[in-house]
Amino acid sequence: MDVLVIGGGGREHALAWRLARDEGVRRVRIAPGNGGTDGVAERVVDLDVTDPLAVTRHATRERYDLVVVGPEGPLAAGVADELASARVPVFGPTRAAARLESSKAFAKRQMERAGIPTAPARAFTDPDAALAHLHELDEPPVVKADWLASGKGVVVPETLEDAEAAVRGLYAGVAPGATVVLERRLRGPEVSAFALVSDATVVPLAAACDYKRLRSGDDGPNTGGMGAYTPVPWFGTAELERAAAEIFEPIAWRMARDGMPYRGVLYAGLMVTADGPMVIEFNARFGDPEAQVILPMLDGELSAALLGVVTGDRSLMEGSVEPRSGAAVGVVLASEGYPDAPVTGRPLLGADPASAGEDGPTLVFHAGTRATRDGHETSGGRVLTVVGRGVDLAAARAAAYRRLSDVELEGAQVRDDIAAPRPGGGDTLQR
Ligand code: AMP
Ligand code: GLY
């Protein structure tokens, strides 16, 4: 099989690495890739991956057997639609189906229609109406931008004043008429659950915990994600099956019934409340850095499972991959100044990227890096994810941090509490 991976982050390095390890995969290419992907895939440069026609022209010329779209940008731009209409096998939902991620208001409506547990919310296009609604609520709601805001569009205010400031702040940065959603605040631990979805067919894949705040102890601003681990001790196979029955299957069925069948990986951001798991958000893609820990924990043929999604073949979706025993912990190394104003162009040492031949206890997946004559330099906010694997989370965590201590980058930001046990809490983790 010849495969094209679209995207250039740590998730796509991990996808390309994992696909390159499949027996049935002859060649992997990646557009645009990053400074660490050369050892797993040949880079396609000069292709605008958010231009559906350009991507489709390239894909038909190269006759890929499978195109895997990593990030939400190309999906929201309709890259999967155009590829599918040219009969290129594409793993990733259409633009209409990807609205489960790109429009929070649409996602909320579909969840309500499908009877999926989620926090009650109201959408506003008028700042004054939104501000008035704030005063009718018992506690400050979560304030969400209804546009792709790269993880910066959600504010969880503690006070009414902060909620007002958040509403004003979001509207200040956007054209009039944009939608802001006010949602009841839920409480409980968060987990990212992933399922392969092809029309009404759902196969749960894995769950992972992601650390969104910049600094240890869940402090500092929200980021794209500073680390992740899998499996989740308190969200195992039984909980995933429950999520499949209560969340993934109803939404998949609803989308198919509405003429927007979902094909790809569906990521449910869940909060496990006293009343059971509730959906905070859907994403139309693998999580980043969740992908970096989930993909190295799948044995078998990933390309076959993804192709099963494209063709709607349940037995391929179910039978091609299986979880490895043990655990994986991923720790993100970010640039100084991330997330607001990352400093780039700094030399990066001791960060040899995972290559196709490598399957050891640690793996380094690059993101914001560029290859230089004698190594790598930084080119973005999240620079890389170091993944450790081991017999359990403690061993995987130790491996990841040991490997990370070899990486040198001036001003690097790293959390030291990814998958850390709670002080005195036995085997319960900090989250
Ligand atoms: P989102 O981009 O929707 O995933 O939101 C980012 C983060 O905000 C989530 O990971 C949660 O920690 C938090 N959040 C979002 N919605 C809620 C909610 N209804 N209740 C509590 N926290 C929330
Ligand atoms: N790690 C969160 C995300 O990918 O959205």
Short mmCIF file of C-alpha atoms and ligand atoms in Angstrom, two decimals:
data_model
loop_
_atom_site.label_atom_id
_atom_site.label_comp_id
_atom_site.label_asym_id
_atom_site.label_seq_id
_atom_site.Cartn_x
_atom_site.Cartn_y
_atom_site.Cartn_z
CA MET A 1 0.00 0.00 0.00
CA ASP A 2 1.14 3.55 -0.71
CA VAL A 3 -0.07 5.97 1.95
CA LEU A 4 -0.13 9.75 2.24
CA VAL A 5 -0.36 11.34 5.68
CA ILE A 6 -1.54 14.95 5.74
CA GLY A 7 -0.23 17.19 8.51
CA GLY A 8 3.00 18.20 10.18
CA GLY A 9 2.64 17.82 13.94
CA GLY A 10 3.63 15.21 16.48
CA ARG A 11 0.39 13.34 15.78
CA GLU A 12 1.30 13.04 12.10
CA HIS A 13 4.87 11.93 12.87
CA ALA A 14 3.34 9.20 15.05
CA LEU A 15 0.78 8.26 12.37
CA ALA A 16 3.45 8.04 9.67
CA TRP A 17 5.77 6.08 11.98
CA ARG A 18 3.01 3.60 12.86
CA LEU A 19 1.84 3.18 9.26
CA ALA A 20 5.43 2.71 8.06
CA ARG A 21 5.68 -0.27 10.44
CA ASP A 22 2.74 -2.09 8.80
CA GLU A 23 3.67 -5.13 6.73
CA GLY A 24 1.20 -4.13 4.04
CA VAL A 25 2.58 -0.61 3.65
CA ARG A 26 5.24 -0.14 0.99
CA ARG A 27 5.69 3.60 1.13
CA VAL A 28 4.54 6.47 3.32
CA ARG A 29 4.64 10.08 2.22
CA ILE A 30 3.78 13.05 4.38
CA ALA A 31 2.62 16.56 3.51
CA PRO A 32 4.17 18.72 4.84
CA GLY A 33 5.73 16.64 7.65
CA ASN A 34 8.34 18.24 9.89
CA GLY A 35 12.03 18.20 10.73
CA GLY A 36 11.71 14.75 12.28
CA THR A 37 9.65 12.82 9.76
CA ASP A 38 12.31 11.96 7.16
CA GLY A 39 13.07 8.62 8.80
CA VAL A 40 9.48 7.42 8.37
CA ALA A 41 8.13 9.14 5.27
CA GLU A 42 9.17 11.04 2.21
CA ARG A 43 8.05 14.65 2.47
CA VAL A 44 5.75 16.29 -0.05
CA VAL A 45 6.61 19.95 -0.07
CA ASP A 46 4.87 22.77 -1.94
CA LEU A 47 1.40 21.28 -1.46
CA ASP A 48 -1.22 23.45 0.22
CA VAL A 49 -2.93 20.81 2.36
CA THR A 50 -5.96 23.03 2.97
CA ASP A 51 -6.63 23.31 -0.78
CA PRO A 52 -8.95 20.38 -1.63
CA LEU A 53 -8.35 20.55 -5.39
CA ALA A 54 -4.56 20.73 -5.04
CA VAL A 55 -4.51 17.77 -2.63
CA THR A 56 -6.79 15.74 -4.92
CA ARG A 57 -4.70 16.47 -8.02
CA HIS A 58 -1.60 15.31 -6.15
CA ALA A 59 -3.31 12.20 -4.73
CA THR A 60 -4.77 11.02 -8.05
CA ARG A 61 -1.44 11.56 -9.80
CA GLU A 62 0.39 9.55 -7.13
CA ARG A 63 -2.34 6.87 -6.93
CA TYR A 64 -2.24 6.50 -3.15
CA ASP A 65 -4.10 3.51 -1.75
CA LEU A 66 -4.94 5.50 1.37
CA VAL A 67 -4.82 9.15 2.39
CA VAL A 68 -4.93 9.82 6.15
CA VAL A 69 -5.86 13.35 7.16
CA GLY A 70 -4.39 14.27 10.55
CA PRO A 71 -5.44 17.84 11.48
CA GLU A 72 -8.83 19.54 11.58
CA GLY A 73 -7.91 22.38 9.19
CA PRO A 74 -7.90 20.32 5.98
CA LEU A 75 -11.04 18.45 7.11
CA ALA A 76 -12.93 21.69 7.74
CA ALA A 77 -11.73 22.93 4.33
CA GLY A 78 -13.33 19.91 2.61
CA VAL A 79 -10.20 17.97 1.64
CA ALA A 80 -11.86 14.63 2.41
CA ASP A 81 -14.95 15.53 0.33
CA GLU A 82 -12.89 16.32 -2.76
CA LEU A 83 -10.68 13.23 -2.38
CA ALA A 84 -13.73 10.99 -1.94
CA SER A 85 -15.46 12.43 -4.98
CA ALA A 86 -12.32 11.60 -7.01
CA ARG A 87 -12.53 8.05 -5.56
CA VAL A 88 -9.32 8.36 -3.57
CA PRO A 89 -9.61 6.23 -0.38
CA VAL A 90 -9.53 8.85 2.34
CA PHE A 91 -9.54 8.36 6.11
CA GLY A 92 -11.16 11.48 7.55
CA PRO A 93 -14.68 12.89 7.63
CA THR A 94 -16.31 15.20 5.11
CA ARG A 95 -16.60 18.88 5.85
CA ALA A 96 -20.24 18.42 6.89
CA ALA A 97 -19.39 15.59 9.30
CA ALA A 98 -16.32 17.43 10.62
CA ARG A 99 -18.70 20.15 11.85
CA LEU A 100 -18.97 17.96 14.96
CA GLU A 101 -15.63 19.60 15.74
CA SER A 102 -15.64 22.84 13.77
CA SER A 103 -19.00 24.05 15.10
CA LYS A 104 -19.71 23.62 18.79
CA ALA A 105 -23.29 24.79 18.27
CA PHE A 106 -23.87 22.11 15.60
CA ALA A 107 -22.25 19.45 17.80
CA LYS A 108 -24.48 20.43 20.71
CA ARG A 109 -27.62 20.27 18.56
CA GLN A 110 -26.68 16.83 17.21
CA MET A 111 -25.91 15.56 20.73
CA GLU A 112 -29.26 16.77 22.00
CA ARG A 113 -31.07 15.15 19.06
CA ALA A 114 -29.17 11.89 19.61
CA GLY A 115 -29.88 11.90 23.36
CA ILE A 116 -26.19 12.01 24.29
CA PRO A 117 -25.30 13.19 27.80
CA THR A 118 -23.74 16.65 27.58
CA ALA A 119 -23.88 19.93 29.48
CA PRO A 120 -26.87 22.15 28.64
CA ALA A 121 -25.79 25.12 26.57
CA ARG A 122 -27.10 28.10 24.65
CA ALA A 123 -25.63 29.73 21.56
CA PHE A 124 -25.58 33.50 21.03
CA THR A 125 -24.68 35.71 18.09
CA ASP A 126 -25.34 38.92 20.00
CA PRO A 127 -22.96 39.94 22.84
CA ASP A 128 -25.69 41.76 24.77
CA ALA A 129 -27.99 38.73 24.75
CA ALA A 130 -25.10 36.55 25.93
CA LEU A 131 -24.28 38.99 28.75
CA ALA A 132 -27.93 39.15 29.80
CA HIS A 133 -28.15 35.34 29.90
CA LEU A 134 -25.13 35.18 32.24
CA HIS A 135 -27.20 36.87 34.94
CA GLU A 136 -29.94 34.23 34.75
CA LEU A 137 -27.57 31.38 35.67
CA ASP A 138 -26.80 29.93 39.12
CA GLU A 139 -23.07 29.70 38.49
CA PRO A 140 -20.68 31.10 35.86
CA PRO A 141 -20.87 29.00 32.68
CA VAL A 142 -18.04 27.88 30.44
CA VAL A 143 -17.66 30.38 27.58
CA LYS A 144 -16.80 28.92 24.16
CA ALA A 145 -16.02 30.43 20.78
CA ASP A 146 -17.89 28.64 17.98
CA TRP A 147 -15.00 28.78 15.57
CA LEU A 148 -11.75 26.87 15.25
CA ALA A 149 -9.71 28.76 17.81
CA SER A 150 -6.84 26.28 18.20
CA GLY A 151 -7.68 25.43 21.79
CA LYS A 152 -7.76 29.08 22.87
CA GLY A 153 -11.50 29.58 22.42
CA VAL A 154 -12.66 28.13 25.76
CA VAL A 155 -12.70 29.98 29.08
CA VAL A 156 -13.72 28.34 32.36
CA PRO A 157 -14.41 31.38 34.56
CA GLU A 158 -14.69 31.22 38.33
CA THR A 159 -16.74 34.39 38.73
CA LEU A 160 -19.53 36.21 36.92
CA GLU A 161 -17.16 39.11 36.23
CA ASP A 162 -14.63 36.78 34.62
CA ALA A 163 -17.44 35.26 32.53
CA GLU A 164 -18.46 38.72 31.33
CA ALA A 165 -14.88 39.55 30.46
CA ALA A 166 -14.58 36.27 28.55
CA VAL A 167 -17.70 37.00 26.49
CA ARG A 168 -16.48 40.51 25.68
CA GLY A 169 -12.98 39.26 24.93
CA LEU A 170 -14.15 36.61 22.48
CA TYR A 171 -16.48 39.00 20.64
CA ALA A 172 -13.76 41.66 20.51
CA GLY A 173 -11.56 39.47 18.36
CA VAL A 174 -14.10 38.34 15.78
CA ALA A 175 -16.45 39.62 13.07
CA PRO A 176 -19.98 40.64 14.19
CA GLY A 177 -22.51 37.80 14.15
CA ALA A 178 -20.06 35.11 15.32
CA THR A 179 -21.47 32.54 17.69
CA VAL A 180 -20.45 32.20 21.33
CA VAL A 181 -21.75 29.28 23.40
CA LEU A 182 -22.45 29.45 27.14
CA GLU A 183 -22.44 26.01 28.73
CA ARG A 184 -23.10 24.66 32.20
CA ARG A 185 -19.88 23.82 34.00
CA LEU A 186 -19.37 20.10 34.61
CA ARG A 187 -17.14 18.59 37.27
CA GLY A 188 -15.09 15.41 37.25
CA PRO A 189 -11.97 13.92 35.70
CA GLU A 190 -11.50 14.28 31.95
CA VAL A 191 -10.65 11.57 29.48
CA SER A 192 -10.20 11.47 25.71
CA ALA A 193 -12.02 8.49 24.15
CA PHE A 194 -11.41 7.41 20.56
CA ALA A 195 -13.47 5.24 18.23
CA LEU A 196 -13.26 4.27 14.59
CA VAL A 197 -16.53 5.24 12.94
CA SER A 198 -17.81 4.29 9.51
CA ASP A 199 -21.43 5.36 9.00
CA ALA A 200 -23.31 3.50 11.73
CA THR A 201 -20.43 1.11 12.50
CA VAL A 202 -18.47 1.96 15.63
CA VAL A 203 -15.35 0.25 16.97
CA PRO A 204 -13.92 1.71 20.19
CA LEU A 205 -10.16 2.13 19.93
CA ALA A 206 -8.62 3.49 23.15
CA ALA A 207 -8.80 6.09 25.88
CA ALA A 208 -6.07 8.46 27.00
CA CYS A 209 -5.64 11.30 29.47
CA ASP A 210 -4.36 14.59 28.18
CA TYR A 211 -2.87 17.46 30.21
CA LYS A 212 -4.05 20.73 28.71
CA ARG A 213 -2.59 23.29 31.10
CA LEU A 214 0.92 24.57 30.45
CA ARG A 215 2.44 24.04 33.87
CA SER A 216 2.72 21.23 36.39
CA GLY A 217 -0.11 21.01 38.89
CA ASP A 218 -2.61 22.08 36.21
CA ASP A 219 -1.54 25.67 36.34
CA GLY A 220 -1.11 28.27 33.62
CA PRO A 221 -2.92 28.78 30.31
CA ASN A 222 -4.63 26.12 28.20
CA THR A 223 -2.45 24.60 25.48
CA GLY A 224 -2.90 22.08 22.70
CA GLY A 225 -1.77 19.46 25.22
CA MET A 226 1.43 19.04 27.27
CA GLY A 227 1.38 15.28 27.78
CA ALA A 228 -0.76 12.17 27.75
CA TYR A 229 -0.92 8.59 28.91
CA THR A 230 -2.74 5.39 28.04
CA PRO A 231 -4.37 3.17 29.22
CA VAL A 232 -6.41 5.07 31.80
CA PRO A 233 -6.73 3.00 35.01
CA TRP A 234 -10.21 4.33 35.78
CA PHE A 235 -11.47 4.25 32.18
CA GLY A 236 -10.83 0.78 30.76
CA THR A 237 -12.54 -1.57 28.34
CA ALA A 238 -15.89 -1.59 30.15
CA GLU A 239 -16.04 2.22 30.25
CA LEU A 240 -15.05 2.44 26.58
CA GLU A 241 -17.83 0.03 25.67
CA ARG A 242 -20.28 2.10 27.67
CA ALA A 243 -19.08 5.20 25.80
CA ALA A 244 -19.55 3.34 22.50
CA ALA A 245 -23.13 2.44 23.39
CA GLU A 246 -24.16 5.76 24.96
CA ILE A 247 -22.15 8.22 22.91
CA PHE A 248 -20.39 7.00 19.76
CA GLU A 249 -23.17 4.80 18.37
CA PRO A 250 -25.99 7.33 18.85
CA ILE A 251 -23.99 10.17 17.27
CA ALA A 252 -22.80 8.00 14.39
CA TRP A 253 -26.37 6.89 13.75
CA ARG A 254 -27.69 10.47 13.97
CA MET A 255 -25.07 11.75 11.51
CA ALA A 256 -25.81 8.93 9.04
CA ARG A 257 -29.56 9.54 9.32
CA ASP A 258 -29.03 13.23 8.61
CA GLY A 259 -27.13 12.50 5.41
CA MET A 260 -23.72 13.38 6.89
CA PRO A 261 -22.24 9.94 7.53
CA TYR A 262 -19.07 10.11 9.63
CA ARG A 263 -16.01 8.21 8.43
CA GLY A 264 -12.80 8.50 10.39
CA VAL A 265 -11.68 8.57 13.97
CA LEU A 266 -14.04 10.31 16.35
CA TYR A 267 -12.58 11.77 19.52
CA ALA A 268 -14.94 12.41 22.40
CA GLY A 269 -13.63 14.68 25.14
CA LEU A 270 -15.48 13.30 28.17
CA MET A 271 -15.94 14.47 31.69
CA VAL A 272 -16.74 11.61 34.03
CA THR A 273 -19.30 13.20 36.34
CA ALA A 274 -21.22 11.75 39.26
CA ASP A 275 -23.98 11.00 36.70
CA GLY A 276 -21.64 9.18 34.32
CA PRO A 277 -19.59 10.26 31.31
CA MET A 278 -20.73 13.43 29.55
CA VAL A 279 -19.40 14.85 26.31
CA ILE A 280 -17.51 18.14 26.49
CA GLU A 281 -16.55 18.19 22.85
CA PHE A 282 -16.14 16.08 19.77
CA ASN A 283 -13.08 16.26 17.57
CA ALA A 284 -12.94 14.86 14.06
CA ARG A 285 -9.38 13.54 14.36
CA PHE A 286 -6.87 11.89 16.63
CA GLY A 287 -5.81 14.00 19.61
CA ASP A 288 -2.35 15.49 19.82
CA PRO A 289 -0.51 14.34 22.01
CA GLU A 290 -2.97 11.45 22.59
CA ALA A 291 -2.08 9.92 19.19
CA GLN A 292 1.58 9.75 20.20
CA VAL A 293 0.73 7.38 23.08
CA ILE A 294 -2.20 5.48 21.54
CA LEU A 295 -0.63 4.55 18.21
CA PRO A 296 2.51 2.92 19.67
CA MET A 297 0.21 0.77 21.84
CA LEU A 298 -1.62 -0.79 18.88
CA ASP A 299 -0.32 -4.04 17.40
CA GLY A 300 -1.37 -5.31 13.99
CA GLU A 301 -2.07 -3.50 10.73
CA LEU A 302 -3.23 0.06 11.32
CA SER A 303 -3.53 0.74 7.58
CA ALA A 304 -6.00 -2.15 7.25
CA ALA A 305 -8.14 -0.82 10.11
CA LEU A 306 -8.21 2.65 8.55
CA LEU A 307 -9.03 1.22 5.14
CA GLY A 308 -11.85 -0.71 6.81
CA VAL A 309 -13.32 2.60 7.90
CA VAL A 310 -13.11 3.93 4.33
CA THR A 311 -14.86 0.88 2.87
CA GLY A 312 -17.23 0.25 5.79
CA ASP A 313 -15.77 -3.20 6.50
CA ARG A 314 -16.52 -3.94 10.16
CA SER A 315 -14.33 -7.03 10.33
CA LEU A 316 -11.29 -5.06 9.11
CA MET A 317 -12.08 -2.25 11.55
CA GLU A 318 -12.36 -4.70 14.44
CA GLY A 319 -9.81 -7.34 13.58
CA SER A 320 -6.79 -5.46 12.25
CA VAL A 321 -5.39 -3.93 15.43
CA GLU A 322 -5.33 -4.90 19.08
CA PRO A 323 -3.99 -3.20 22.17
CA ARG A 324 -0.50 -4.09 23.33
CA SER A 325 -0.08 -4.89 26.98
CA GLY A 326 1.62 -2.28 29.13
CA ALA A 327 1.38 1.48 29.05
CA ALA A 328 2.67 4.56 27.25
CA VAL A 329 3.37 8.04 28.61
CA GLY A 330 4.06 11.03 26.36
CA VAL A 331 5.66 14.25 27.58
CA VAL A 332 5.62 17.34 25.38
CA LEU A 333 8.58 19.68 25.20
CA ALA A 334 7.48 23.18 24.22
CA SER A 335 9.34 26.35 23.26
CA GLU A 336 9.91 29.27 25.58
CA GLY A 337 6.92 31.63 25.28
CA TYR A 338 4.45 28.89 24.19
CA PRO A 339 1.44 29.16 23.84
CA ASP A 340 1.28 32.94 23.34
CA ALA A 341 4.52 33.80 21.58
CA PRO A 342 6.82 30.82 21.08
CA VAL A 343 10.48 31.59 20.51
CA THR A 344 11.69 29.62 17.48
CA GLY A 345 14.95 29.08 15.60
CA ARG A 346 16.81 27.63 18.58
CA PRO A 347 19.10 24.61 18.27
CA LEU A 348 17.63 21.33 19.52
CA LEU A 349 20.01 18.61 20.68
CA GLY A 350 19.62 15.00 21.76
CA ALA A 351 16.27 14.56 20.03
CA ASP A 352 16.80 11.92 17.36
CA PRO A 353 13.36 11.42 15.81
CA ALA A 354 11.61 8.03 15.74
CA SER A 355 12.42 6.22 12.50
CA ALA A 356 10.49 3.40 10.84
CA GLY A 357 12.91 0.74 12.10
CA GLU A 358 12.59 1.79 15.71
CA ASP A 359 10.22 0.18 18.21
CA GLY A 360 12.06 0.52 21.51
CA PRO A 361 11.03 1.66 25.00
CA THR A 362 11.24 5.35 24.00
CA LEU A 363 10.21 7.19 20.86
CA VAL A 364 10.68 10.85 19.97
CA PHE A 365 7.98 12.36 17.78
CA HIS A 366 8.80 15.77 16.36
CA ALA A 367 6.36 18.64 15.80
CA GLY A 368 7.72 22.22 15.59
CA THR A 369 11.18 21.35 14.28
CA ARG A 370 13.22 21.98 11.18
CA ALA A 371 16.18 19.95 9.97
CA THR A 372 19.42 21.90 9.77
CA ARG A 373 22.79 20.96 8.30
CA ASP A 374 23.93 19.42 11.55
CA GLY A 375 20.73 18.51 13.38
CA HIS A 376 17.48 20.25 14.25
CA GLU A 377 16.20 23.64 15.30
CA THR A 378 12.82 24.69 16.62
CA SER A 379 10.11 26.13 14.37
CA GLY A 380 6.98 26.08 16.52
CA GLY A 381 5.38 26.07 19.96
CA ARG A 382 5.14 22.38 20.70
CA VAL A 383 8.53 21.04 19.66
CA LEU A 384 8.29 17.31 20.27
CA THR A 385 6.72 14.54 22.34
CA VAL A 386 8.90 11.99 24.07
CA VAL A 387 7.02 8.71 24.53
CA GLY A 388 8.04 6.06 27.01
CA ARG A 389 6.58 2.56 27.07
CA GLY A 390 6.74 0.04 29.86
CA VAL A 391 4.96 -2.75 31.67
CA ASP A 392 2.86 -0.18 33.54
CA LEU A 393 2.37 3.58 33.73
CA ALA A 394 5.12 4.02 36.30
CA ALA A 395 7.68 2.27 34.10
CA ALA A 396 6.51 4.13 30.99
CA ARG A 397 6.69 7.45 32.84
CA ALA A 398 10.20 6.74 34.10
CA ALA A 399 11.34 5.83 30.56
CA ALA A 400 9.86 9.00 29.06
CA TYR A 401 11.45 11.36 31.60
CA ARG A 402 14.79 9.54 31.40
CA ARG A 403 14.86 10.00 27.62
CA LEU A 404 13.72 13.61 27.96
CA SER A 405 16.70 14.43 30.18
CA ASP A 406 18.95 13.94 27.11
CA VAL A 407 17.10 16.63 25.13
CA GLU A 408 18.62 20.09 25.19
CA LEU A 409 16.71 23.23 24.24
CA GLU A 410 17.21 26.67 25.74
CA GLY A 411 14.07 27.89 27.53
CA ALA A 412 12.20 24.59 27.08
CA GLN A 413 8.89 24.19 28.92
CA VAL A 414 8.07 20.68 30.19
CA ARG A 415 5.57 19.49 32.78
CA ASP A 416 7.07 17.20 35.38
CA ASP A 417 3.78 15.62 36.49
CA ILE A 418 2.55 13.72 33.43
CA ALA A 419 1.09 10.41 34.70
CA ALA A 420 2.47 11.18 38.16
CA PRO A 421 0.90 9.31 41.06
CA ARG A 422 -1.06 11.43 43.51
CA PRO A 423 1.03 12.00 46.64
CA GLY A 424 0.09 9.20 49.03
CA GLY A 425 -2.68 8.11 46.66
CA GLY A 426 -1.52 4.57 45.93
CA ASP A 427 -2.04 3.82 42.27
CA THR A 428 -4.43 6.68 41.55
CA LEU A 429 -2.86 9.28 39.29
CA GLN A 430 -3.13 13.02 39.61
CA ARG A 431 -5.90 12.93 37.04
P1 AMP B 1 -12.86 22.19 24.81
O1 AMP B 1 -12.01 22.97 23.84
O2 AMP B 1 -14.32 22.27 24.55
O3 AMP B 1 -12.33 20.80 25.01
O4 AMP B 1 -12.61 22.86 26.23
C1 AMP B 1 -11.30 23.00 26.75
C2 AMP B 1 -11.31 22.63 28.19
O5 AMP B 1 -12.24 23.44 28.91
C3 AMP B 1 -11.78 21.21 28.44
O6 AMP B 1 -10.74 20.31 28.30
C4 AMP B 1 -12.28 21.30 29.85
O7 AMP B 1 -11.23 21.20 30.77
C5 AMP B 1 -12.87 22.67 29.93
N1 AMP B 1 -14.31 22.62 29.71
C6 AMP B 1 -14.98 22.72 28.53
N2 AMP B 1 -16.32 22.60 28.71
C7 AMP B 1 -16.52 22.43 30.04
C8 AMP B 1 -17.68 22.26 30.87
N3 AMP B 1 -18.90 22.26 30.36
N4 AMP B 1 -17.49 22.10 32.18
C9 AMP B 1 -16.24 22.13 32.72
N5 AMP B 1 -15.12 22.30 32.01
C10 AMP B 1 -15.24 22.44 30.67
N1 GLY B 2 -5.01 17.10 22.98
C1 GLY B 2 -6.20 17.75 22.65
C2 GLY B 2 -6.53 17.82 21.25
O1 GLY B 2 -5.91 17.20 20.41
O2 GLY B 2 -7.47 18.51 20.92
#
